[in-house]
Coordinates of C-alpha atoms in Angstrom, one line a residue:
M230 CA -0.2 21.3 -59.9
P231 CA 0.4 20.4 -56.3
K232 CA -0.8 16.4 -55.7
P233 CA -4.0 15.5 -53.5
S234 CA -1.4 13.3 -50.8
A235 CA -0.8 9.5 -50.6
R236 CA -3.0 9.3 -47.6
I237 CA -6.4 10.1 -49.6
S238 CA -5.4 8.1 -53.3
G239 CA -4.8 5.4 -51.1
I240 CA -8.0 4.7 -49.9
I241 CA -9.8 3.5 -52.9
P242 CA -7.3 1.9 -55.7
S243 CA -7.8 1.7 -58.7
G244 CA -9.3 -1.8 -60.2
K245 CA -12.5 -3.3 -60.7
D246 CA -14.6 -4.3 -58.1
G247 CA -17.5 -6.4 -59.2
W248 CA -19.1 -2.4 -58.5
E249 CA -19.7 -2.5 -62.0
V250 CA -23.1 -4.5 -63.1
H251 CA -24.8 -2.0 -60.3
F252 CA -23.3 1.0 -61.8
A253 CA -24.1 -1.1 -66.3
A254 CA -27.5 -1.2 -64.2
M255 CA -28.3 2.0 -62.8
T256 CA -26.7 3.8 -66.6
R257 CA -29.6 1.0 -68.9
K258 CA -32.3 1.4 -66.0
E259 CA -32.1 5.3 -66.7
A260 CA -32.2 4.9 -70.3
G261 CA -35.5 3.3 -70.4
E262 CA -34.8 -0.2 -69.7
P263 CA -36.6 -2.2 -66.8
I264 CA -34.0 -3.5 -65.1
I265 CA -35.0 -4.8 -62.4
M266 CA -32.5 -3.2 -59.1
L267 CA -31.6 -5.4 -56.7
S268 CA -28.3 -4.6 -56.3
V269 CA -28.0 -1.5 -54.1
G270 CA -29.1 -1.9 -50.5
D271 CA -31.6 0.9 -50.3
H272 CA -34.9 1.0 -49.5
D273 CA -37.9 1.4 -51.2
F274 CA -40.0 3.3 -49.1
D275 CA -40.2 6.2 -47.4
T276 CA -39.3 7.1 -43.7
P277 CA -42.6 6.9 -42.2
S278 CA -44.5 9.9 -41.8
E279 CA -44.3 10.8 -38.0
T280 CA -40.3 11.0 -38.3
I281 CA -40.3 13.8 -41.6
E282 CA -43.0 16.3 -39.3
A283 CA -41.3 15.6 -36.3
C284 CA -38.6 17.1 -38.5
V285 CA -40.8 19.9 -39.9
T286 CA -41.5 20.3 -36.7
A287 CA -37.5 21.4 -35.2
V288 CA -37.0 23.4 -38.9
R289 CA -40.1 25.9 -38.3
G290 CA -38.9 26.2 -34.9
G291 CA -35.8 27.4 -35.0
Y292 CA -32.9 24.6 -34.4
H293 CA -30.8 25.9 -37.2
H294 CA -28.0 26.5 -35.0
Y295 CA -25.0 24.8 -34.2
T296 CA -25.5 21.9 -31.5
Q297 CA -22.9 19.1 -29.3
L298 CA -19.6 17.9 -30.4
P299 CA -21.1 14.0 -29.8
G300 CA -24.7 15.2 -30.3
I301 CA -27.6 16.6 -28.3
P302 CA -28.5 14.7 -25.4
R303 CA -31.9 13.8 -25.4
L304 CA -31.1 12.5 -28.7
R305 CA -28.1 10.7 -26.4
Q306 CA -30.6 9.3 -23.9
A307 CA -32.1 8.2 -27.1
M308 CA -29.3 6.0 -28.2
A309 CA -28.2 4.7 -25.3
K310 CA -31.3 3.1 -24.5
A311 CA -31.5 1.6 -28.1
S312 CA -28.3 0.3 -27.8
T313 CA -29.2 -1.7 -23.9
R314 CA -31.7 -3.0 -26.4
C315 CA -29.6 -3.6 -29.0
T316 CA -26.2 -5.4 -27.3
G317 CA -28.9 -6.8 -24.4
V318 CA -26.4 -4.3 -21.6
E319 CA -27.3 -1.2 -19.4
T320 CA -26.4 1.4 -21.7
N321 CA -25.5 5.7 -20.8
A322 CA -24.9 8.7 -22.6
D323 CA -21.9 9.1 -21.8
Q324 CA -21.3 5.8 -23.6
I325 CA -22.6 6.9 -27.6
I326 CA -21.4 9.7 -29.2
A327 CA -23.5 10.7 -32.1
T328 CA -22.6 10.9 -36.2
P329 CA -23.4 11.2 -39.8
G330 CA -23.8 8.1 -40.2
G331 CA -23.2 4.0 -39.2
Q332 CA -20.0 4.8 -41.8
L333 CA -18.8 8.0 -39.8
A334 CA -19.6 5.6 -36.7
L335 CA -17.1 2.9 -38.6
Y336 CA -13.8 5.4 -39.4
A337 CA -14.3 6.5 -36.4
A338 CA -13.9 3.7 -34.1
V339 CA -10.8 2.4 -37.2
Q340 CA -9.3 5.9 -35.8
A341 CA -9.6 5.4 -32.3
T342 CA -8.3 2.4 -32.2
L343 CA -5.4 1.6 -34.9
D344 CA -2.3 4.2 -35.6
K345 CA -0.9 4.5 -38.3
G346 CA 0.9 0.8 -39.2
D347 CA -1.0 -0.8 -36.9
H348 CA -3.1 -4.1 -38.2
A349 CA -6.0 -4.7 -37.4
V350 CA -8.5 -7.9 -39.0
V351 CA -10.9 -7.5 -41.0
V352 CA -13.8 -10.7 -41.2
A353 CA -15.0 -11.0 -45.2
P354 CA -17.6 -11.1 -46.6
Y355 CA -17.3 -7.2 -45.7
Y356 CA -19.1 -4.5 -46.0
A357 CA -17.2 -2.2 -49.3
T358 CA -16.6 0.5 -47.4
Y359 CA -13.6 -1.6 -44.9
P360 CA -11.0 -2.0 -46.7
G361 CA -10.9 1.6 -47.1
T362 CA -11.2 3.0 -43.8
F363 CA -8.6 1.4 -43.0
R364 CA -6.9 3.2 -45.8
A365 CA -7.4 6.1 -43.8
A366 CA -6.0 5.6 -41.3
E367 CA -3.1 4.7 -42.6
A368 CA -3.8 1.1 -40.6
D369 CA -2.8 -2.5 -42.3
F370 CA -5.4 -5.8 -42.9
T371 CA -5.7 -8.9 -43.8
V372 CA -8.7 -10.4 -43.6
V373 CA -9.5 -13.4 -42.9
E374 CA -12.9 -15.3 -44.8
A375 CA -15.6 -17.0 -43.0
R376 CA -16.7 -19.8 -45.0
A377 CA -19.3 -20.9 -47.0
E378 CA -19.8 -24.0 -45.4
D379 CA -19.9 -22.9 -42.7
G380 CA -23.2 -20.8 -43.8
F381 CA -20.1 -17.8 -42.4
Q382 CA -19.9 -18.0 -39.6
P383 CA -16.3 -16.9 -38.6
R384 CA -13.8 -19.3 -36.9
A385 CA -11.6 -17.7 -33.8
E386 CA -8.8 -20.1 -34.9
D387 CA -8.2 -18.6 -38.8
I388 CA -8.9 -15.3 -36.9
E389 CA -6.2 -15.9 -34.8
A390 CA -3.8 -17.4 -37.1
A391 CA -3.9 -13.6 -38.9
L392 CA -3.1 -11.7 -35.4
R393 CA 0.4 -10.4 -35.7
P394 CA 2.5 -8.2 -33.0
N395 CA 0.3 -5.5 -34.0
T396 CA -2.9 -6.2 -34.1
K397 CA -5.1 -3.9 -31.9
A398 CA -8.3 -4.8 -33.9
I399 CA -10.7 -7.1 -35.3
L400 CA -13.9 -6.2 -37.5
I401 CA -17.2 -7.6 -37.6
N402 CA -20.5 -7.3 -38.8
T403 CA -23.7 -9.7 -37.6
P404 CA -26.3 -9.3 -39.4
N405 CA -23.4 -9.5 -42.0
N406 CA -24.1 -7.5 -45.5
P407 CA -23.6 -8.8 -48.2
T408 CA -24.1 -12.6 -46.6
G409 CA -27.6 -12.4 -44.3
A410 CA -25.5 -14.5 -42.0
V411 CA -26.3 -13.6 -37.8
Y412 CA -23.1 -14.7 -35.8
S413 CA -24.2 -17.1 -33.7
R414 CA -23.4 -16.8 -29.8
E415 CA -20.4 -19.9 -29.9
S416 CA -18.6 -18.3 -32.6
L417 CA -18.7 -14.7 -30.7
Q418 CA -17.4 -16.1 -27.7
A419 CA -15.0 -17.8 -29.2
L420 CA -14.3 -14.0 -30.9
A421 CA -14.5 -13.0 -26.9
D422 CA -12.1 -15.2 -25.9
L423 CA -9.4 -14.4 -28.4
C424 CA -9.1 -10.8 -27.6
I425 CA -9.4 -11.3 -24.2
R426 CA -6.7 -13.1 -24.6
R427 CA -4.6 -11.2 -26.8
D428 CA -6.1 -8.0 -25.6
L429 CA -7.5 -6.3 -28.5
W430 CA -10.2 -4.6 -30.1
L431 CA -13.6 -5.7 -30.9
L432 CA -15.1 -3.4 -34.0
S433 CA -18.7 -4.9 -34.0
D434 CA -20.9 -3.1 -37.0
E435 CA -24.8 -4.3 -36.1
V436 CA -26.8 -1.9 -37.8
Y437 CA -28.7 -4.8 -38.9
W438 CA -30.0 -5.6 -35.9
T439 CA -33.6 -4.5 -35.8
L440 CA -34.5 -6.9 -39.0
A441 CA -32.9 -10.0 -36.7
E442 CA -33.6 -8.6 -33.4
G443 CA -34.8 -12.3 -31.5
H444 CA -32.0 -14.0 -32.8
H445 CA -28.7 -11.1 -32.6
V446 CA -26.0 -11.7 -30.5
S447 CA -24.5 -8.9 -30.1
P448 CA -20.4 -9.7 -28.9
R449 CA -20.6 -6.3 -26.5
A450 CA -23.2 -8.3 -24.0
L451 CA -20.0 -11.5 -24.0
P452 CA -18.5 -11.3 -20.1
G453 CA -15.3 -8.8 -20.3
M454 CA -16.5 -7.6 -23.9
A455 CA -17.6 -4.3 -22.6
E456 CA -15.1 -3.0 -21.7
R457 CA -13.3 -4.1 -25.9
T458 CA -16.1 -3.1 -28.3
L459 CA -17.0 -0.9 -30.6
V460 CA -20.3 -1.0 -31.3
I461 CA -21.1 1.2 -34.3
N462 CA -25.1 1.6 -35.0
S463 CA -27.3 3.7 -38.0
M464 CA -30.9 4.6 -37.9
S465 CA -30.5 3.9 -41.9
K466 CA -31.6 0.3 -41.9
S467 CA -33.6 -0.1 -38.0
H468 CA -35.8 3.3 -39.4
G469 CA -35.7 4.1 -42.6
M470 CA -33.7 6.6 -42.7
T471 CA -30.5 6.1 -45.2
G472 CA -30.3 9.8 -46.7
W473 CA -30.9 11.5 -42.9
R474 CA -27.0 10.3 -42.3
I475 CA -27.9 9.4 -38.6
G476 CA -25.4 6.9 -37.4
W477 CA -23.4 6.5 -33.4
L478 CA -21.1 5.1 -32.0
T479 CA -21.5 3.0 -28.4
G480 CA -18.0 2.6 -26.7
P481 CA -16.3 2.3 -22.8
E482 CA -16.8 6.3 -22.0
S483 CA -13.1 6.6 -21.4
M484 CA -12.2 6.4 -25.1
I485 CA -15.6 8.5 -26.0
S486 CA -14.6 11.3 -24.1
V487 CA -11.7 10.7 -26.2
L488 CA -13.5 10.8 -29.2
I489 CA -14.8 13.2 -29.0
S490 CA -11.8 15.6 -30.3
L491 CA -12.8 13.5 -33.7
N492 CA -16.0 15.4 -33.5
L493 CA -14.5 18.7 -33.3
V494 CA -12.4 18.4 -36.0
T495 CA -14.3 16.8 -39.5
T496 CA -18.1 17.1 -37.9
Y497 CA -17.9 20.4 -35.8
G498 CA -21.1 18.5 -34.6
L499 CA -24.8 17.1 -36.5
T500 CA -27.8 19.4 -37.9
D501 CA -29.9 20.2 -34.6
F502 CA -33.2 19.1 -36.9
V503 CA -32.6 17.5 -37.3
S504 CA -30.6 15.2 -34.3
R505 CA -34.4 16.0 -32.8
A506 CA -36.9 14.5 -35.9
A507 CA -33.7 11.3 -35.1
T508 CA -34.2 11.8 -31.4
E509 CA -38.7 11.6 -32.2
A510 CA -37.8 8.4 -34.0
L511 CA -36.0 6.7 -31.8
E512 CA -37.6 7.0 -28.6
N513 CA -41.1 6.2 -30.5
D514 CA -39.6 3.5 -32.8
Y515 CA -41.5 4.8 -35.7
G516 CA -41.3 2.1 -38.5
V517 CA -39.0 -0.3 -36.4
K518 CA -41.1 -2.6 -36.4
V519 CA -43.2 -2.0 -40.0
I520 CA -40.0 -2.6 -41.5
A521 CA -38.3 -5.6 -39.5
D522 CA -41.4 -7.3 -40.4
I523 CA -41.5 -5.7 -44.2
Y524 CA -37.8 -7.3 -44.7
N525 CA -38.9 -11.1 -43.1
G526 CA -41.7 -10.8 -44.7
R527 CA -39.7 -10.7 -48.2
R528 CA -37.0 -13.1 -47.3
T529 CA -39.8 -15.9 -46.7
L530 CA -41.3 -15.3 -49.2
F531 CA -37.7 -15.2 -51.6
L532 CA -36.4 -17.9 -50.8
D533 CA -39.9 -20.3 -51.4
A534 CA -40.3 -18.7 -54.0
V535 CA -36.5 -20.3 -55.7
S536 CA -36.6 -23.7 -52.6
G537 CA -36.1 -26.3 -54.8
L538 CA -34.3 -24.5 -57.9
N539 CA -32.0 -26.7 -58.9
N540 CA -27.9 -26.0 -57.7
I541 CA -28.5 -23.3 -56.4
V542 CA -27.7 -23.0 -52.6
V543 CA -28.7 -20.3 -50.0
R544 CA -25.7 -19.7 -47.5
G545 CA -26.4 -17.2 -45.2
S546 CA -29.8 -15.4 -45.8
E547 CA -30.7 -15.5 -41.6
G548 CA -31.1 -11.3 -41.1
G549 CA -30.0 -8.4 -42.3
M550 CA -31.9 -6.7 -46.6
Y551 CA -30.5 -9.5 -48.2
V552 CA -30.4 -13.2 -49.8
M553 CA -27.1 -15.0 -50.8
L554 CA -27.4 -17.3 -52.8
D555 CA -24.3 -19.9 -54.0
V556 CA -24.6 -20.6 -57.8
S557 CA -20.8 -22.1 -58.6
A558 CA -22.6 -25.3 -59.4
I559 CA -23.6 -23.3 -63.0
E560 CA -21.4 -20.6 -62.9
H561 CA -18.5 -20.1 -60.8
D562 CA -17.3 -17.3 -62.4
D563 CA -20.2 -14.8 -60.2
E564 CA -19.4 -12.2 -62.2
K565 CA -20.1 -14.0 -65.5
F566 CA -23.4 -15.1 -63.7
A567 CA -24.3 -11.7 -63.3
W568 CA -23.6 -10.2 -66.0
G569 CA -25.6 -12.7 -68.1
L570 CA -29.1 -12.5 -65.4
L571 CA -28.4 -9.0 -66.6
D572 CA -28.1 -9.5 -70.3
A573 CA -30.8 -12.4 -70.8
E574 CA -34.1 -11.7 -68.5
K575 CA -32.8 -7.6 -67.0
V576 CA -32.2 -8.5 -63.5
A577 CA -29.5 -6.8 -61.9
V578 CA -27.8 -7.5 -58.8
M579 CA -24.7 -8.6 -56.5
P580 CA -21.5 -10.4 -58.2
G581 CA -20.2 -12.4 -54.3
S582 CA -16.9 -12.2 -54.8
S583 CA -17.2 -8.1 -54.4
F584 CA -17.5 -8.9 -50.8
G585 CA -14.2 -11.0 -50.8
D586 CA -13.2 -14.1 -52.0
A587 CA -15.6 -16.2 -49.0
A588 CA -18.4 -15.4 -51.4
K589 CA -17.1 -16.0 -54.0
G590 CA -19.6 -17.7 -57.1
H591 CA -22.5 -16.7 -54.6
V592 CA -24.7 -13.9 -55.8
R593 CA -26.2 -11.3 -53.8
I594 CA -30.2 -10.8 -53.7
S595 CA -31.3 -6.8 -52.5
L596 CA -34.5 -6.9 -50.8
C597 CA -35.3 -4.2 -51.5
Q598 CA -38.4 -4.3 -54.0
P599 CA -42.0 -4.7 -53.1
D600 CA -42.8 -8.8 -53.1
A601 CA -44.5 -8.5 -57.1
I602 CA -41.6 -7.0 -58.4
L603 CA -39.2 -10.1 -56.2
L604 CA -41.9 -13.1 -56.9
D605 CA -40.8 -11.6 -60.8
A606 CA -37.0 -12.1 -60.5
A607 CA -37.8 -15.5 -59.0
T608 CA -39.0 -16.6 -61.7
R609 CA -36.7 -15.5 -64.3
L610 CA -33.7 -16.5 -62.3
R611 CA -34.9 -19.6 -62.0
R612 CA -35.9 -19.2 -65.8
F613 CA -32.5 -18.5 -66.7
A614 CA -30.5 -21.0 -64.4
S615 CA -32.2 -23.7 -66.6
S616 CA -31.0 -22.3 -69.3
Y617 CA -28.0 -21.6 -68.6
R618 CA -27.1 -25.4 -67.4
S619 CA -28.5 -26.1 -70.5
K620 CA -25.8 -23.9 -72.3
A621 CA -23.1 -25.5 -70.1
A622 CA -23.8 -29.5 -70.7

């Protein structure tokens, strides 16, 4: 039979990537084991009821048809208002294109800025889909690790050392998944200076911004950056809408107008009734403060519960839905540590090395569980770490 294209076959190369711990834990949980799942970032609560009712009303109102390619006007206006708040730069609807989820916004940004054979720099630790998204564009990329000892803040000099003559873009993620690090204004200014000096695009994944509002800084707000920054955003985390697949890309009007052609040949627009529910959610901030308060409270709760645990150090963890723990003084092999924790205490976490070399020796803790379960998991982690040290002694 005919073979699939090399382009598609090469998006996700074969081999171990650390997600085996998560998949094994899921299988065991489905088989009846009482596994505490702290390995995935999906809310443990439903979409706010107001958003659900808005969707039901739209379905019953007959909104079942094709929509405009860049998104219905009212949705784009609501997204522009959210982007103004997120980035600190006044944004209009013509600077917005709506997409089915933040991943498609990322895909659009990469397709828009890189041709086949072009080069990009990806700052790690990174979200798991970043490498495959560049491979789908047949673009080369170099991973530059933000260092654990810096609290996972990126160093512009390390990024500049990785640039090539054909480098077109840099991709960052703040607040960061997996580390929870919120990039400082100083770190971002150094990146902005580099982008301006070398005439580069900056792709900024800011989907967790509402979980760090008040100390989140968007590079789009820095002098000279609005014309060269594409901001990836999503309603999944901020509005509790992971399965609704609503995201958007913010950028210069000239870039957004070109990107409408990509929607023509990929999504052909968004679902009408979902778009209208999303519009109401954006206009009314359904769930935003409640969700942010939940995760800020859980972060404090969990970090307090593991505070003082010998030989475990917190890295990053200022925002988002995750806590990153350095366990290298106990076990340098983070995957081995994660498997051991799963087997001994029935707690599933992600090995840090799944997200890049900088996170080796760390484990990522998802905060997508109620307080009582997080406290139970912290107790189990404390017990496991103590016994692990005694075994290694």
